[in-house]
PDB file of C-alpha atoms in Angstrom:
ATOM      1  CA  MET A   1      88.016 -13.259  39.730  1.00  0.00           C
ATOM      2  CA  TYR A   2      89.687 -10.400  37.929  1.00  0.00           C
ATOM      3  CA  THR A   3      93.036  -8.693  38.362  1.00  0.00           C
ATOM      4  CA  ILE A   4      94.391  -5.164  38.052  1.00  0.00           C
ATOM      5  CA  ARG A   5      95.727  -6.286  34.683  1.00  0.00           C
ATOM      6  CA  ASP A   6      92.145  -7.054  33.596  1.00  0.00           C
ATOM      7  CA  VAL A   7      91.058  -3.601  34.743  1.00  0.00           C
ATOM      8  CA  ASN A   8      93.864  -1.954  32.777  1.00  0.00           C
ATOM      9  CA  LYS A   9      92.911  -3.972  29.691  1.00  0.00           C
ATOM     10  CA  ALA A  10      89.250  -3.003  30.116  1.00  0.00           C
ATOM     11  CA  LYS A  11      90.219   0.671  30.421  1.00  0.00           C
ATOM     12  CA  LYS A  12      91.980   0.338  27.063  1.00  0.00           C
ATOM     13  CA  GLY A  13      88.827  -1.085  25.455  1.00  0.00           C
ATOM     14  CA  ASN A  14      89.258  -4.850  25.871  1.00  0.00           C
ATOM     15  CA  LYS A  15      85.674  -6.118  26.076  1.00  0.00           C
ATOM     16  CA  LYS A  16      86.667  -9.611  27.281  1.00  0.00           C
ATOM     17  CA  ALA A  17      88.457  -8.087  30.278  1.00  0.00           C
ATOM     18  CA  PHE A  18      85.440  -5.870  30.957  1.00  0.00           C
ATOM     19  CA  ALA A  19      83.134  -8.897  30.765  1.00  0.00           C
ATOM     20  CA  LYS A  20      85.362 -10.742  33.254  1.00  0.00           C
ATOM     21  CA  ILE A  21      85.033  -7.853  35.728  1.00  0.00           C
ATOM     22  CA  ILE A  22      81.258  -7.664  35.323  1.00  0.00           C
ATOM     23  CA  GLN A  23      80.946 -11.450  35.670  1.00  0.00           C
ATOM     24  CA  ALA A  24      82.792 -11.283  38.999  1.00  0.00           C
ATOM     25  CA  GLU A  25      80.700  -8.372  40.320  1.00  0.00           C
ATOM     26  CA  LYS A  26      77.256  -9.122  38.855  1.00  0.00           C
ATOM     27  CA  HIS A  27      75.747 -10.792  41.936  1.00  0.00           C
ATOM     28  CA  ARG A  28      76.771  -7.940  44.209  1.00  0.00           C
ATOM     29  CA  LEU A  29      75.443  -5.355  41.735  1.00  0.00           C
ATOM     30  CA  TYR A  30      72.156  -7.249  41.418  1.00  0.00           C
ATOM     31  CA  ARG A  31      71.756  -7.396  45.193  1.00  0.00           C
ATOM     32  CA  ILE A  32      72.280  -3.641  45.469  1.00  0.00           C
ATOM     33  CA  ALA A  33      69.771  -2.934  42.690  1.00  0.00           C
ATOM     34  CA  PHE A  34      67.229  -5.326  44.216  1.00  0.00           C
ATOM     35  CA  LEU A  35      67.442  -3.562  47.577  1.00  0.00           C
ATOM     36  CA  TYR A  36      66.320  -0.374  45.864  1.00  0.00           C
ATOM     37  CA  VAL A  37      63.532  -1.677  43.638  1.00  0.00           C
ATOM     38  CA  LYS A  38      62.466  -4.967  45.269  1.00  0.00           C
ATOM     39  CA  ASN A  39      61.663  -6.480  41.888  1.00  0.00           C
ATOM     40  CA  GLU A  40      63.793  -9.048  40.075  1.00  0.00           C
ATOM     41  CA  ASN A  41      63.124  -7.795  36.544  1.00  0.00           C
ATOM     42  CA  ASP A  42      63.712  -4.153  37.450  1.00  0.00           C
ATOM     43  CA  ALA A  43      66.909  -5.080  39.297  1.00  0.00           C
ATOM     44  CA  VAL A  44      68.181  -6.926  36.217  1.00  0.00           C
ATOM     45  CA  ASP A  45      67.331  -3.881  34.069  1.00  0.00           C
ATOM     46  CA  ILE A  46      69.243  -1.626  36.454  1.00  0.00           C
ATOM     47  CA  VAL A  47      72.306  -3.885  36.383  1.00  0.00           C
ATOM     48  CA  GLN A  48      72.167  -3.929  32.585  1.00  0.00           C
ATOM     49  CA  GLU A  49      71.929  -0.136  32.470  1.00  0.00           C
ATOM     50  CA  ALA A  50      74.790   0.197  34.965  1.00  0.00           C
ATOM     51  CA  THR A  51      76.900  -2.251  32.957  1.00  0.00           C
ATOM     52  CA  TYR A  52      76.275  -0.282  29.786  1.00  0.00           C
ATOM     53  CA  LYS A  53      77.170   3.024  31.475  1.00  0.00           C
ATOM     54  CA  ALA A  54      80.290   1.438  32.953  1.00  0.00           C
ATOM     55  CA  LEU A  55      81.333   0.132  29.543  1.00  0.00           C
ATOM     56  CA  LEU A  56      80.950   3.605  28.060  1.00  0.00           C
ATOM     57  CA  SER A  57      82.933   5.310  30.795  1.00  0.00           C
ATOM     58  CA  ILE A  58      85.513   2.768  31.967  1.00  0.00           C
ATOM     59  CA  GLY A  59      88.219   4.581  30.030  1.00  0.00           C
ATOM     60  CA  ASN A  60      87.653   7.590  32.316  1.00  0.00           C
ATOM     61  CA  MET A  61      87.827   5.621  35.568  1.00  0.00           C
ATOM     62  CA  LYS A  62      90.541   7.099  37.772  1.00  0.00           C
ATOM     63  CA  GLU A  63      91.135   4.565  40.549  1.00  0.00           C
ATOM     64  CA  ILE A  64      91.824   1.231  38.881  1.00  0.00           C
ATOM     65  CA  ASN A  65      92.097  -0.547  42.224  1.00  0.00           C
ATOM     66  CA  GLN A  66      88.580   0.673  43.150  1.00  0.00           C
ATOM     67  CA  VAL A  67      86.674  -0.835  40.224  1.00  0.00           C
ATOM     68  CA  ALA A  68      84.180  -2.640  42.503  1.00  0.00           C
ATOM     69  CA  ALA A  69      83.329   0.583  44.344  1.00  0.00           C
ATOM     70  CA  TRP A  70      83.068   2.413  41.017  1.00  0.00           C
ATOM     71  CA  LEU A  71      80.605  -0.197  39.722  1.00  0.00           C
ATOM     72  CA  LYS A  72      78.579  -0.022  42.955  1.00  0.00           C
ATOM     73  CA  ARG A  73      78.334   3.757  42.630  1.00  0.00           C
ATOM     74  CA  ILE A  74      77.100   3.483  39.040  1.00  0.00           C
ATOM     75  CA  THR A  75      74.558   0.830  40.059  1.00  0.00           C
ATOM     76  CA  ILE A  76      73.277   2.901  42.982  1.00  0.00           C
ATOM     77  CA  ASN A  77      72.925   5.955  40.745  1.00  0.00           C
ATOM     78  CA  CYS A  78      71.039   3.901  38.144  1.00  0.00           C
ATOM     79  CA  ALA A  79      68.746   2.513  40.867  1.00  0.00           C
ATOM     80  CA  ILE A  80      68.023   5.991  42.219  1.00  0.00           C
ATOM     81  CA  ASP A  81      67.337   7.281  38.698  1.00  0.00           C
ATOM     82  CA  PHE A  82      65.029   4.321  38.067  1.00  0.00           C
ATOM     83  CA  HIS A  83      63.191   5.011  41.308  1.00  0.00           C
ATOM     84  CA  ARG A  84      62.747   8.697  40.376  1.00  0.00           C
ATOM     85  CA  ARG A  85      61.451   7.787  36.910  1.00  0.00           C
ATOM     86  CA  GLN A  86      58.938   5.366  38.443  1.00  0.00           C
ATOM     87  CA  LYS A  87      57.550   8.072  40.729  1.00  0.00           C
ATOM     88  CA  LYS A  88      56.811  10.271  37.705  1.00  0.00           C
ATOM     89  CA  VAL A  89      54.820   7.586  35.867  1.00  0.00           C
ATOM     90  CA  ILE A  90      51.046   8.060  35.976  1.00  0.00           C
ATOM     91  CA  PRO A  91      49.252   5.113  34.392  1.00  0.00           C
ATOM     92  CA  PHE A  92      46.162   5.723  32.237  1.00  0.00           C
ATOM     93  CA  GLU A  93      43.314   3.249  32.428  1.00  0.00           C
ATOM     94  CA  ASP A  94      39.967   3.669  30.631  1.00  0.00           C
ATOM     95  CA  GLY A  95      40.758   7.336  30.027  1.00  0.00           C
ATOM     96  CA  ASN A  96      40.960   8.080  33.750  1.00  0.00           C
ATOM     97  CA  VAL A  97      44.148   9.112  35.467  1.00  0.00           C
ATOM     98  CA  GLU A  98      44.979   6.994  38.468  1.00  0.00           C
ATOM     99  CA  ILE A  99      47.454   8.353  40.955  1.00  0.00           C
ATOM    100  CA  VAL A 100      49.557   5.564  42.353  1.00  0.00           C
ATOM    101  CA  GLU A 101      50.553   6.068  45.966  1.00  0.00           C
ATOM    102  CA  GLN A 102      53.728   4.604  47.343  1.00  0.00           C
ATOM    103  CA  ARG A 103      53.111   1.199  48.852  1.00  0.00           C
ATOM    104  CA  MET A 104      52.919   1.402  52.624  1.00  0.00           C
ATOM    105  CA  VAL A 105      53.921  -1.428  54.881  1.00  0.00           C
ATOM    106  CA  HIS A 106      50.781  -2.851  56.492  1.00  0.00           C
ATOM    107  CA  THR A 107      50.907  -4.532  59.856  1.00  0.00           C
ATOM    108  CA  GLU A 108      49.489  -7.749  58.428  1.00  0.00           C
ATOM    109  CA  GLU A 109      52.453  -7.950  56.050  1.00  0.00           C
ATOM    110  CA  LYS A 110      55.693  -9.453  57.149  1.00  0.00           C
ATOM    111  CA  LEU A 111      57.922  -6.708  58.517  1.00  0.00           C
ATOM    112  CA  ASP A 112      60.977  -6.670  56.396  1.00  0.00           C
ATOM    113  CA  LEU A 113      64.002  -4.402  56.195  1.00  0.00           C
ATOM    114  CA  TYR A 114      63.475  -4.227  52.434  1.00  0.00           C
ATOM    115  CA  ASP A 115      60.120  -2.529  53.003  1.00  0.00           C
ATOM    116  CA  LEU A 116      61.331  -0.374  55.853  1.00  0.00           C
ATOM    117  CA  LEU A 117      64.082   1.104  53.684  1.00  0.00           C
ATOM    118  CA  ASP A 118      61.344   2.912  51.744  1.00  0.00           C
ATOM    119  CA  TYR A 119      60.837   5.190  54.752  1.00  0.00           C
ATOM    120  CA  LEU A 120      64.338   6.609  54.354  1.00  0.00           C
ATOM    121  CA  SER A 121      65.686   9.225  51.965  1.00  0.00           C
ATOM    122  CA  GLU A 122      67.715   7.925  49.022  1.00  0.00           C
ATOM    123  CA  ARG A 123      70.982   8.992  50.669  1.00  0.00           C
ATOM    124  CA  ASP A 124      70.102   7.376  54.009  1.00  0.00           C
ATOM    125  CA  LYS A 125      68.954   4.221  52.209  1.00  0.00           C
ATOM    126  CA  THR A 126      72.277   4.109  50.378  1.00  0.00           C
ATOM    127  CA  ILE A 127      74.192   4.461  53.645  1.00  0.00           C
ATOM    128  CA  ILE A 128      72.214   1.636  55.287  1.00  0.00           C
ATOM    129  CA  ILE A 129      72.742  -0.627  52.255  1.00  0.00           C
ATOM    130  CA  LEU A 130      76.466   0.055  52.169  1.00  0.00           C
ATOM    131  CA  LYS A 131      76.798  -0.463  55.923  1.00  0.00           C
ATOM    132  CA  TYR A 132      74.656  -3.535  56.501  1.00  0.00           C
ATOM    133  CA  TYR A 133      74.545  -5.258  53.132  1.00  0.00           C
ATOM    134  CA  GLU A 134      78.004  -4.433  51.798  1.00  0.00           C
ATOM    135  CA  ASP A 135      79.745  -4.401  55.218  1.00  0.00           C
ATOM    136  CA  LEU A 136      81.564  -1.127  54.607  1.00  0.00           C
ATOM    137  CA  THR A 137      82.907   0.935  57.512  1.00  0.00           C
ATOM    138  CA  SER A 138      81.725   4.489  58.138  1.00  0.00           C
ATOM    139  CA  ARG A 139      85.025   5.762  56.745  1.00  0.00           C
ATOM    140  CA  GLU A 140      84.644   3.678  53.566  1.00  0.00           C
ATOM    141  CA  ILE A 141      81.059   4.893  53.118  1.00  0.00           C
ATOM    142  CA  ALA A 142      82.208   8.504  53.574  1.00  0.00           C
ATOM    143  CA  GLU A 143      84.853   8.013  50.887  1.00  0.00           C
ATOM    144  CA  PHE A 144      82.342   6.272  48.638  1.00  0.00           C
ATOM    145  CA  LEU A 145      79.790   9.099  48.990  1.00  0.00           C
ATOM    146  CA  ASP A 146      82.425  11.844  49.146  1.00  0.00           C
ATOM    147  CA  CYS A 147      81.150  13.282  52.424  1.00  0.00           C
ATOM    148  CA  PRO A 148      82.483  13.646  55.981  1.00  0.00           C
ATOM    149  CA  GLU A 149      82.551  10.528  58.150  1.00  0.00           C
ATOM    150  CA  GLY A 150      80.543  12.392  60.808  1.00  0.00           C
ATOM    151  CA  THR A 151      77.735  12.866  58.286  1.00  0.00           C
ATOM    152  CA  VAL A 152      77.653   9.126  57.660  1.00  0.00           C
ATOM    153  CA  LYS A 153      77.586   8.348  61.385  1.00  0.00           C
ATOM    154  CA  SER A 154      74.798  10.844  62.112  1.00  0.00           C
ATOM    155  CA  SER A 155      72.810   9.547  59.134  1.00  0.00           C
ATOM    156  CA  LEU A 156      73.206   5.964  60.366  1.00  0.00           C
ATOM    157  CA  HIS A 157      72.085   6.972  63.849  1.00  0.00           C
ATOM    158  CA  ARG A 158      69.072   8.912  62.537  1.00  0.00           C
ATOM    159  CA  SER A 159      68.110   6.154  60.072  1.00  0.00           C
ATOM    160  CA  LEU A 160      68.287   3.417  62.685  1.00  0.00           C
ATOM    161  CA  LYS A 161      66.143   5.539  64.996  1.00  0.00           C
ATOM    162  CA  ILE A 162      63.546   5.962  62.216  1.00  0.00           C
ATOM    163  CA  LEU A 163      63.576   2.235  61.449  1.00  0.00           C
ATOM    164  CA  LYS A 164      63.323   1.293  65.113  1.00  0.00           C
ATOM    165  CA  GLY A 165      60.404   3.702  65.576  1.00  0.00           C
ATOM    166  CA  LYS A 166      58.618   2.218  62.574  1.00  0.00           C
ATOM    167  CA  ILE A 167      59.140  -1.331  63.831  1.00  0.00           C
ATOM    168  CA  GLU A 168      57.793  -0.361  67.265  1.00  0.00           C
ATOM    169  CA  GLU A 169      54.834   1.446  65.698  1.00  0.00           C
ATOM    170  CA  ASP A 170      53.935  -1.538  63.543  1.00  0.00           C
ATOM    171  CA  TYR A 171      54.363  -3.904  66.494  1.00  0.00           C
ATOM    172  CA  MET A 172      52.065  -1.812  68.708  1.00  0.00           C
ATOM    173  CA  ASN A 173      49.426  -1.515  65.974  1.00  0.00           C
ATOM    174  CA  GLY A 174      49.638  -5.153  64.944  1.00  0.00           C
TER     175      GLY A 174
END
């Protein structure tokens, strides 16, 4: 575990203190990244990118007692950026352009919240992850995303309705 003293040292450029913070948070950051990309290697890449960005900008971090939230935000942003970059990739094979469609959940596949999250917008996905995987309250999520608490609550309600509808649809078709 790390202390506020470690955070202060890291802000001043102490790489050992920074490494101690990352070591304590790495599993949580990996889990967040994995929820976005659903691939172990990509999740590791995202955590590495987030760690690098955090190292470069830790001196500018304002709230030293919120280092975990700050790291989560960087990781989520890296995961969203990764996801956007992946959508723009068009693989070439034998000189022909193949357009890769997003993977749809088929009824014969195991229904899984990981897959269902793909039906949500990036912001709604982030809210669901923070609520149900990170156990944050609506108020904490609102502070984290810098938006009104009512927006978080309405997004949660709408997202859960979408997910429930998709589960029911897959159940009826399966």
